[in-house]
Amino acid sequence: MTLAEDICPVPTIAPADTDAAIAAARAAVGLPVGTRVVAAMSGGVDSTVVAALLHKAGYEVVGVTLQLYDHGQALKKKGACCAGQDIHDARLAAETIGIPHYVLDYESRFRDAVIDQFADSYLRGETPVPCIRCNQTVKFRDLLDVARDLGAEAMATGHYVRRAVTPDGRVQMRKAIDHSRDQSYFLFATTAEQLDYLRFPLADLEKPQVRGVALDLGLRIAAKPDSQDICFVPNGDYRTLIDRLRPEGRQAGEIVHMDGRVLGQHEGVTDYTIGQRRGLNVAVGEPLFVTKLDPVKRHVIVGPRDALLTASLTLEEINWLGDQPTLEVAAAEGAAVLARVRSTRAPSPARLALADGAVSVVFDAGEEGVAPGQACALYDPADPDRLLGGGFIKSTAAVA
């Protein structure tokens, strides 16, 4: 493999039944042909194919792209796949498809709602998930307002999730057919009202098939590599960004064993995350992991791996898509759930609890490496593909 292929791996393109994909997109939208639908176009393969499928399905499609960060600066980053090309690719795709296209400057909103929150979260010793914040605020709040202002009856995105409507007319969010691409964790904060307006036409396709549809429709982005990094940190060096935005986080402190021993020094708590093992530069004869961060005392607290086991966590900024009226009601009932604390980790059996008005998730067995600031997405044990909602992790309690 060449260096270029190492940086931007050549993707797999599979044959696709484009006619079936068009029919599936029409079914996913569920509105009369000719209805105006806004397609959120990021410049990537998925959202471009969504716009093309909806156009082929007979809808009046309007493409909208958000400029979220300084693409000119992104072009200077080495090793970032296709950085700086997204807006250009979206505009060219819209021209190829034959639909109107608008680019909206959302840099200031994105900075306030996502980038600043990202930096502040690290400063508090948390582990943020900026993609969720972006979906929760800029995309599924602000952009939905734009879609309505444009007179659209729905907004479609390239997310790999399924929107289902029950016989009694209630909407559910479910995993897409390609579980390896499932993005429901990142969309846990989508409200029922937002879900009623959103559409996800790629629910029945796997990624190589999506690329096959793009190739079949003559879209030049068919082989465009997927983004591998946080969009506003295209080289992966988020610590440099945090140091620039929040230099007060770059204060030296102590690395302290959970038994009280001072084992060494560090140059800033923003260099560390819960569960981290590498880069501690301390040795006591046993593997050590970051178990807690105390930004007030500037302490990085370390301990053995079993100290990472979490018995329960409390949630804040909660959202609920389940059958009970609210998440608090479900928690008061002690409802069983499957709790997912990281996008790359399978959900774990747990139960909800309510104490002093706060919703908690109590794991059946200890869950490792849970950190404040992360999201906890909840699924239905009786129907594991169904997303019930979730919240951001406020605090954790270790296994005794």
Tab-separated table of C-alpha atoms in Angstrom:
chain	number	residue	atom	x	y	z
A	1	MET	CA	0.000	0.000	0.000
A	2	THR	CA	1.297	3.449	-0.878
A	3	LEU	CA	1.640	6.330	1.557
A	4	ALA	CA	-1.351	8.024	-0.079
A	5	GLU	CA	-3.436	4.883	0.439
A	6	ASP	CA	-2.319	4.711	4.073
A	7	ILE	CA	-3.577	8.256	4.635
A	8	CYS	CA	-6.778	7.899	2.584
A	9	PRO	CA	-7.577	4.175	2.175
A	10	VAL	CA	-9.253	3.170	-1.082
A	11	PRO	CA	-12.892	2.399	-0.185
A	12	THR	CA	-14.883	-0.644	-1.222
A	13	ILE	CA	-17.534	-0.052	-3.873
A	14	ALA	CA	-20.173	-2.746	-4.230
A	15	PRO	CA	-22.745	-3.248	-6.985
A	16	ALA	CA	-26.043	-1.652	-6.049
A	17	ASP	CA	-29.636	-1.884	-7.207
A	18	THR	CA	-30.217	1.823	-7.748
A	19	ASP	CA	-33.882	1.412	-8.626
A	20	ALA	CA	-34.456	-0.421	-5.326
A	21	ALA	CA	-32.526	2.307	-3.487
A	22	ILE	CA	-34.723	4.973	-5.062
A	23	ALA	CA	-37.857	3.072	-4.034
A	24	ALA	CA	-36.491	2.656	-0.494
A	25	ALA	CA	-35.732	6.393	-0.315
A	26	ARG	CA	-39.290	7.183	-1.402
A	27	ALA	CA	-40.619	4.849	1.290
A	28	ALA	CA	-38.329	6.432	3.897
A	29	VAL	CA	-39.649	9.895	3.107
A	30	GLY	CA	-43.272	8.735	3.073
A	31	LEU	CA	-44.552	11.947	1.476
A	32	PRO	CA	-46.204	12.538	-1.911
A	33	VAL	CA	-43.890	12.814	-4.898
A	34	GLY	CA	-43.245	16.477	-5.642
A	35	THR	CA	-43.025	17.457	-1.977
A	36	ARG	CA	-40.165	19.811	-1.136
A	37	VAL	CA	-37.459	18.142	0.957
A	38	VAL	CA	-34.233	19.727	2.185
A	39	ALA	CA	-31.167	17.496	1.890
A	40	ALA	CA	-28.401	18.298	4.354
A	41	MET	CA	-25.297	17.955	2.152
A	42	SER	CA	-21.958	17.713	3.943
A	43	GLY	CA	-19.954	17.017	0.797
A	44	GLY	CA	-19.488	13.360	1.700
A	45	VAL	CA	-20.716	10.263	-0.095
A	46	ASP	CA	-23.691	9.522	2.163
A	47	SER	CA	-25.432	12.893	2.098
A	48	THR	CA	-24.726	13.346	-1.624
A	49	VAL	CA	-26.346	10.001	-2.431
A	50	VAL	CA	-29.357	10.962	-0.290
A	51	ALA	CA	-29.864	14.139	-2.331
A	52	ALA	CA	-29.502	12.225	-5.598
A	53	LEU	CA	-31.896	9.448	-4.563
A	54	LEU	CA	-34.573	11.904	-3.461
A	55	HIS	CA	-34.260	13.806	-6.729
A	56	LYS	CA	-34.585	10.564	-8.690
A	57	ALA	CA	-37.560	9.624	-6.501
A	58	GLY	CA	-39.399	12.704	-7.735
A	59	TYR	CA	-39.082	15.079	-4.799
A	60	GLU	CA	-38.325	18.789	-5.045
A	61	VAL	CA	-34.934	18.676	-3.398
A	62	VAL	CA	-33.069	21.671	-2.011
A	63	GLY	CA	-29.482	21.051	-0.939
A	64	VAL	CA	-28.081	22.913	2.067
A	65	THR	CA	-24.463	22.836	3.220
A	66	LEU	CA	-23.189	24.354	6.445
A	67	GLN	CA	-19.779	25.972	6.582
A	68	LEU	CA	-18.807	25.115	10.129
A	69	TYR	CA	-15.102	25.854	10.400
A	70	ASP	CA	-12.249	27.454	8.488
A	71	HIS	CA	-11.818	25.167	5.499
A	72	GLY	CA	-8.864	27.223	4.295
A	73	GLN	CA	-6.971	26.352	7.449
A	74	ALA	CA	-8.013	22.721	7.148
A	75	LEU	CA	-6.303	22.549	3.758
A	76	LYS	CA	-2.980	23.165	5.485
A	77	LYS	CA	-3.335	20.112	7.722
A	78	LYS	CA	-1.223	17.153	6.645
A	79	GLY	CA	-2.806	13.718	6.554
A	80	ALA	CA	-6.411	14.903	6.523
A	81	CYS	CA	-8.459	13.068	3.918
A	82	CYS	CA	-10.057	15.526	1.507
A	83	ALA	CA	-10.005	18.338	4.076
A	84	GLY	CA	-11.209	21.609	2.608
A	85	GLN	CA	-13.007	19.981	-0.297
A	86	ASP	CA	-16.385	19.388	1.326
A	87	ILE	CA	-18.194	22.575	0.307
A	88	HIS	CA	-16.771	22.395	-3.196
A	89	ASP	CA	-17.837	18.747	-3.506
A	90	ALA	CA	-21.346	19.497	-2.241
A	91	ARG	CA	-21.774	22.391	-4.660
A	92	LEU	CA	-20.515	20.334	-7.611
A	93	ALA	CA	-22.750	17.392	-6.646
A	94	ALA	CA	-25.824	19.613	-6.486
A	95	GLU	CA	-24.991	20.946	-9.942
A	96	THR	CA	-24.572	17.385	-11.258
A	97	ILE	CA	-27.847	16.246	-9.699
A	98	GLY	CA	-29.646	19.361	-10.907
A	99	ILE	CA	-30.932	20.823	-7.652
A	100	PRO	CA	-30.638	24.267	-6.021
A	101	HIS	CA	-27.931	24.481	-3.383
A	102	TYR	CA	-27.211	26.915	-0.571
A	103	VAL	CA	-24.129	27.301	1.613
A	104	LEU	CA	-24.807	28.823	5.021
A	105	ASP	CA	-22.055	30.357	7.147
A	106	TYR	CA	-22.512	28.774	10.584
A	107	GLU	CA	-18.941	29.201	11.819
A	108	SER	CA	-19.867	31.408	14.779
A	109	ARG	CA	-22.745	29.148	15.859
A	110	PHE	CA	-20.575	26.069	15.498
A	111	ARG	CA	-17.806	27.668	17.535
A	112	ASP	CA	-20.199	28.609	20.335
A	113	ALA	CA	-22.205	25.370	20.445
A	114	VAL	CA	-19.527	22.805	19.620
A	115	ILE	CA	-15.889	23.958	19.600
A	116	ASP	CA	-16.018	26.112	22.754
A	117	GLN	CA	-18.076	23.469	24.556
A	118	PHE	CA	-15.519	20.845	23.478
A	119	ALA	CA	-12.650	22.854	24.956
A	120	ASP	CA	-14.545	23.731	28.149
A	121	SER	CA	-15.461	20.086	28.682
A	122	TYR	CA	-11.809	19.016	28.632
A	123	LEU	CA	-11.015	21.862	31.007
A	124	ARG	CA	-13.543	20.357	33.462
A	125	GLY	CA	-11.833	16.966	33.242
A	126	GLU	CA	-14.554	15.491	31.034
A	127	THR	CA	-14.464	13.511	27.795
A	128	PRO	CA	-16.740	15.285	25.282
A	129	VAL	CA	-18.380	13.867	22.152
A	130	PRO	CA	-18.520	16.871	19.759
A	131	CYS	CA	-20.373	15.023	16.977
A	132	ILE	CA	-23.358	14.615	19.306
A	133	ARG	CA	-23.299	18.314	20.201
A	134	CYS	CA	-23.215	19.203	16.523
A	135	ASN	CA	-26.217	16.990	15.743
A	136	GLN	CA	-28.049	18.235	18.828
A	137	THR	CA	-27.566	21.935	18.163
A	138	VAL	CA	-26.383	23.152	14.777
A	139	LYS	CA	-27.780	20.354	12.586
A	140	PHE	CA	-30.973	19.165	14.249
A	141	ARG	CA	-32.003	22.490	15.756
A	142	ASP	CA	-30.723	25.377	13.647
A	143	LEU	CA	-30.710	23.598	10.289
A	144	LEU	CA	-34.221	22.235	10.837
A	145	ASP	CA	-35.406	25.811	11.296
A	146	VAL	CA	-33.779	26.712	7.980
A	147	ALA	CA	-35.482	23.765	6.267
A	148	ARG	CA	-38.869	24.910	7.552
A	149	ASP	CA	-38.163	28.475	6.448
A	150	LEU	CA	-37.495	27.097	2.954
A	151	GLY	CA	-40.960	25.570	2.936
A	152	ALA	CA	-39.789	21.969	3.132
A	153	GLU	CA	-42.036	19.251	4.545
A	154	ALA	CA	-39.041	17.221	5.741
A	155	MET	CA	-35.257	17.253	6.020
A	156	ALA	CA	-33.193	14.259	4.940
A	157	THR	CA	-29.678	13.357	6.099
A	158	GLY	CA	-27.126	10.666	5.320
A	159	HIS	CA	-27.072	9.176	8.823
A	160	TYR	CA	-27.200	5.414	9.149
A	161	VAL	CA	-30.305	5.072	11.300
A	162	ARG	CA	-33.897	4.112	10.651
A	163	ARG	CA	-36.986	6.181	11.300
A	164	ALA	CA	-40.006	3.950	11.865
A	165	VAL	CA	-43.652	4.845	12.350
A	166	THR	CA	-45.766	2.570	14.558
A	167	PRO	CA	-49.391	1.662	13.694
A	168	ASP	CA	-50.585	4.291	16.176
A	169	GLY	CA	-48.537	6.986	14.420
A	170	ARG	CA	-45.617	7.292	16.878
A	171	VAL	CA	-42.114	7.663	15.488
A	172	GLN	CA	-39.159	5.575	16.606
A	173	MET	CA	-35.438	5.764	15.924
A	174	ARG	CA	-33.908	2.378	15.150
A	175	LYS	CA	-30.579	1.028	13.974
A	176	ALA	CA	-30.037	0.811	10.227
A	177	ILE	CA	-29.475	-2.494	8.454
A	178	ASP	CA	-25.690	-1.910	8.490
A	179	HIS	CA	-24.949	-2.211	12.212
A	180	SER	CA	-21.262	-1.563	11.589
A	181	ARG	CA	-22.234	1.952	10.508
A	182	ASP	CA	-24.898	2.506	13.176
A	183	GLN	CA	-25.044	6.154	14.246
A	184	SER	CA	-27.909	5.979	16.733
A	185	TYR	CA	-25.487	6.594	19.625
A	186	PHE	CA	-24.614	9.988	18.115
A	187	LEU	CA	-28.299	10.835	17.675
A	188	PHE	CA	-29.624	9.945	21.135
A	189	ALA	CA	-30.539	13.613	21.756
A	190	THR	CA	-32.899	13.777	18.753
A	191	THR	CA	-36.303	14.735	20.110
A	192	ALA	CA	-39.618	13.202	19.059
A	193	GLU	CA	-40.577	16.497	17.418
A	194	GLN	CA	-37.341	16.575	15.408
A	195	LEU	CA	-37.678	12.908	14.479
A	196	ASP	CA	-41.142	13.589	13.144
A	197	TYR	CA	-39.572	15.975	10.590
A	198	LEU	CA	-36.363	14.075	9.786
A	199	ARG	CA	-35.849	11.349	7.194
A	200	PHE	CA	-32.982	8.843	6.806
A	201	PRO	CA	-33.058	7.299	3.308
A	202	LEU	CA	-29.920	5.126	3.738
A	203	ALA	CA	-31.400	2.840	6.412
A	204	ASP	CA	-31.576	-0.173	4.062
A	205	LEU	CA	-28.129	0.220	2.467
A	206	GLU	CA	-24.635	-0.780	3.498
A	207	LYS	CA	-21.814	1.673	2.844
A	208	PRO	CA	-20.266	-0.156	-0.148
A	209	GLN	CA	-23.734	-0.204	-1.741
A	210	VAL	CA	-24.110	3.528	-1.155
A	211	ARG	CA	-20.856	4.029	-3.021
A	212	GLY	CA	-22.182	1.762	-5.772
A	213	VAL	CA	-25.274	3.945	-6.103
A	214	ALA	CA	-23.050	7.031	-6.298
A	215	LEU	CA	-21.011	5.422	-9.068
A	216	ASP	CA	-24.150	4.351	-10.930
A	217	LEU	CA	-25.544	7.887	-10.756
A	218	GLY	CA	-22.314	9.436	-12.036
A	219	LEU	CA	-21.373	11.204	-8.806
A	220	ARG	CA	-17.665	11.953	-8.671
A	221	ILE	CA	-17.493	11.460	-4.894
A	222	ALA	CA	-18.244	7.713	-5.141
A	223	ALA	CA	-14.732	6.819	-3.947
A	224	LYS	CA	-14.241	9.782	-1.600
A	225	PRO	CA	-12.761	8.460	1.679
A	226	ASP	CA	-14.697	8.724	4.906
A	227	SER	CA	-13.655	11.343	7.424
A	228	GLN	CA	-11.445	9.803	10.109
A	229	ASP	CA	-11.173	12.700	12.550
A	230	ILE	CA	-13.242	15.302	14.343
A	231	CYS	CA	-14.058	17.717	11.507
A	232	PHE	CA	-12.539	20.792	13.169
A	233	VAL	CA	-9.414	18.836	14.219
A	234	PRO	CA	-8.546	17.170	10.887
A	235	ASN	CA	-5.058	16.112	11.986
A	236	GLY	CA	-6.319	14.559	15.232
A	237	ASP	CA	-4.246	16.860	17.462
A	238	TYR	CA	-7.082	18.147	19.649
A	239	ARG	CA	-4.746	19.038	22.519
A	240	THR	CA	-3.080	21.764	20.465
A	241	LEU	CA	-6.529	23.211	19.738
A	242	ILE	CA	-7.474	23.143	23.428
A	243	ASP	CA	-4.183	24.769	24.413
A	244	ARG	CA	-4.864	27.582	21.948
A	245	LEU	CA	-8.476	28.102	23.018
A	246	ARG	CA	-8.050	27.485	26.747
A	247	PRO	CA	-4.381	28.076	27.675
A	248	GLU	CA	-5.321	27.996	31.363
A	249	GLY	CA	-5.620	24.232	31.013
A	250	ARG	CA	-1.895	23.999	30.427
A	251	GLN	CA	-0.953	24.073	34.123
A	252	ALA	CA	1.377	21.554	35.692
A	253	GLY	CA	0.161	19.287	38.452
A	254	GLU	CA	0.657	15.943	40.106
A	255	ILE	CA	-0.030	12.379	39.054
A	256	VAL	CA	-1.463	10.790	42.181
A	257	HIS	CA	-2.181	7.143	42.901
A	258	MET	CA	-5.681	6.578	44.244
A	259	ASP	CA	-4.048	5.437	47.507
A	260	GLY	CA	-2.602	8.938	47.935
A	261	ARG	CA	0.961	8.468	46.693
A	262	VAL	CA	2.365	11.170	44.426
A	263	LEU	CA	3.935	9.317	41.512
A	264	GLY	CA	4.974	12.103	39.187
A	265	GLN	CA	4.189	15.361	37.456
A	266	HIS	CA	2.111	16.302	34.424
A	267	GLU	CA	1.872	19.409	32.223
A	268	GLY	CA	-1.917	19.753	32.112
A	269	VAL	CA	-5.019	17.686	32.867
A	270	THR	CA	-6.258	18.255	29.309
A	271	ASP	CA	-3.607	15.748	28.186
A	272	TYR	CA	-5.506	12.909	29.864
A	273	THR	CA	-8.795	11.027	29.636
A	274	ILE	CA	-10.421	8.380	31.822
A	275	GLY	CA	-9.078	4.924	31.001
A	276	GLN	CA	-5.833	6.204	29.483
A	277	ARG	CA	-2.766	4.019	30.059
A	278	ARG	CA	-0.098	5.265	27.692
A	279	GLY	CA	1.816	8.468	28.260
A	280	LEU	CA	1.638	8.476	32.079
A	281	ASN	CA	5.429	8.182	32.423
A	282	VAL	CA	5.201	6.641	35.880
A	283	ALA	CA	6.194	3.136	36.936
A	284	VAL	CA	5.221	1.264	40.101
A	285	GLY	CA	5.523	-2.321	38.908
A	286	GLU	CA	1.892	-2.673	37.771
A	287	PRO	CA	-0.115	-1.258	34.841
A	288	LEU	CA	-1.781	2.007	35.799
A	289	PHE	CA	-4.760	3.749	34.228
A	290	VAL	CA	-6.287	7.197	34.620
A	291	THR	CA	-9.268	6.661	36.937
A	292	LYS	CA	-10.237	10.263	37.679
A	293	LEU	CA	-9.333	13.853	36.808
A	294	ASP	CA	-9.455	16.692	39.340
A	295	PRO	CA	-8.937	19.941	37.408
A	296	VAL	CA	-9.372	22.086	40.536
A	297	LYS	CA	-6.436	20.430	42.318
A	298	ARG	CA	-4.761	19.725	38.960
A	299	HIS	CA	-4.524	16.045	39.885
A	300	VAL	CA	-4.438	13.140	37.474
A	301	ILE	CA	-5.498	10.173	39.595
A	302	VAL	CA	-4.359	6.720	38.538
A	303	GLY	CA	-4.969	3.166	39.702
A	304	PRO	CA	-5.251	-0.465	38.602
A	305	ARG	CA	-7.545	-1.518	35.801
A	306	ASP	CA	-10.244	-2.874	38.086
A	307	ALA	CA	-10.635	0.647	39.514
A	308	LEU	CA	-12.134	1.647	36.139
A	309	LEU	CA	-15.203	-0.516	36.726
A	310	THR	CA	-18.303	1.641	37.049
A	311	ALA	CA	-21.351	0.419	38.959
A	312	SER	CA	-23.660	3.290	37.994
A	313	LEU	CA	-23.803	6.716	36.428
A	314	THR	CA	-26.085	9.744	36.593
A	315	LEU	CA	-27.409	11.515	33.525
A	316	GLU	CA	-28.014	15.136	32.603
A	317	GLU	CA	-29.459	16.791	29.477
A	318	ILE	CA	-31.666	13.770	28.979
A	319	ASN	CA	-33.864	12.858	26.025
A	320	TRP	CA	-36.588	10.215	25.836
A	321	LEU	CA	-38.145	8.383	22.890
A	322	GLY	CA	-39.569	5.434	24.815
A	323	ASP	CA	-43.144	4.426	25.554
A	324	GLN	CA	-43.338	5.951	29.052
A	325	PRO	CA	-44.240	9.665	29.151
A	326	THR	CA	-40.752	10.717	30.315
A	327	LEU	CA	-37.378	9.235	31.158
A	328	GLU	CA	-38.007	10.111	34.810
A	329	VAL	CA	-41.148	7.973	34.780
A	330	ALA	CA	-39.228	5.077	33.247
A	331	ALA	CA	-36.501	5.506	35.874
A	332	ALA	CA	-39.029	5.560	38.724
A	333	GLU	CA	-40.349	2.253	37.391
A	334	GLY	CA	-36.832	0.771	37.356
A	335	ALA	CA	-37.114	-0.001	33.655
A	336	ALA	CA	-34.585	-2.384	32.133
A	337	VAL	CA	-32.392	-0.920	29.379
A	338	LEU	CA	-29.320	-1.626	27.312
A	339	ALA	CA	-26.837	1.190	28.019
A	340	ARG	CA	-24.150	2.179	25.519
A	341	VAL	CA	-21.419	4.446	26.874
A	342	ARG	CA	-19.196	4.594	23.800
A	343	SER	CA	-19.952	4.379	20.104
A	344	THR	CA	-17.453	1.542	19.652
A	345	ARG	CA	-18.771	-0.533	22.563
A	346	ALA	CA	-21.759	-2.867	22.632
A	347	PRO	CA	-24.642	-1.868	24.935
A	348	SER	CA	-24.638	-3.435	28.401
A	349	PRO	CA	-27.643	-4.653	30.436
A	350	ALA	CA	-28.698	-2.145	33.082
A	351	ARG	CA	-31.660	-0.684	34.947
A	352	LEU	CA	-32.812	2.882	35.337
A	353	ALA	CA	-33.213	4.429	38.783
A	354	LEU	CA	-34.438	7.749	40.136
A	355	ALA	CA	-32.917	9.407	43.206
A	356	ASP	CA	-33.518	13.017	44.266
A	357	GLY	CA	-34.947	13.732	40.836
A	358	ALA	CA	-31.818	12.562	39.004
A	359	VAL	CA	-31.892	9.686	36.525
A	360	SER	CA	-29.285	6.986	37.079
A	361	VAL	CA	-28.207	3.961	35.082
A	362	VAL	CA	-27.244	0.966	37.228
A	363	PHE	CA	-25.289	-1.699	35.371
A	364	ASP	CA	-25.984	-5.403	35.925
A	365	ALA	CA	-22.186	-5.880	35.849
A	366	GLY	CA	-19.419	-3.291	36.084
A	367	GLU	CA	-18.819	-1.181	32.980
A	368	GLU	CA	-15.221	-0.166	32.300
A	369	GLY	CA	-13.827	3.258	31.489
A	370	VAL	CA	-16.973	5.378	31.814
A	371	ALA	CA	-16.188	9.094	31.867
A	372	PRO	CA	-18.186	12.234	32.662
A	373	GLY	CA	-18.973	14.181	29.508
A	374	GLN	CA	-19.537	11.092	27.406
A	375	ALA	CA	-22.988	10.121	26.210
A	376	CYS	CA	-25.005	7.166	27.425
A	377	ALA	CA	-27.484	5.960	24.800
A	378	LEU	CA	-30.313	3.695	25.931
A	379	TYR	CA	-31.858	0.835	23.961
A	380	ASP	CA	-34.806	-1.494	24.514
A	381	PRO	CA	-33.758	-4.962	25.816
A	382	ALA	CA	-36.882	-6.474	24.249
A	383	ASP	CA	-36.104	-4.769	20.916
A	384	PRO	CA	-32.348	-3.997	20.832
A	385	ASP	CA	-32.513	-2.086	17.557
A	386	ARG	CA	-34.764	0.562	19.115
A	387	LEU	CA	-33.171	3.680	20.588
A	388	LEU	CA	-34.975	4.859	23.727
A	389	GLY	CA	-32.983	8.051	24.283
A	390	GLY	CA	-30.227	8.789	26.772
A	391	GLY	CA	-28.225	11.624	28.259
A	392	PHE	CA	-24.772	12.969	28.967
A	393	ILE	CA	-22.871	11.377	31.843
A	394	LYS	CA	-22.708	13.762	34.795
A	395	SER	CA	-21.027	11.528	37.368
A	396	THR	CA	-20.096	7.917	37.995
A	397	ALA	CA	-19.912	5.546	40.973
A	398	ALA	CA	-17.241	2.844	41.071
A	399	VAL	CA	-17.840	-0.795	41.814
A	400	ALA	CA	-17.196	-1.259	45.534
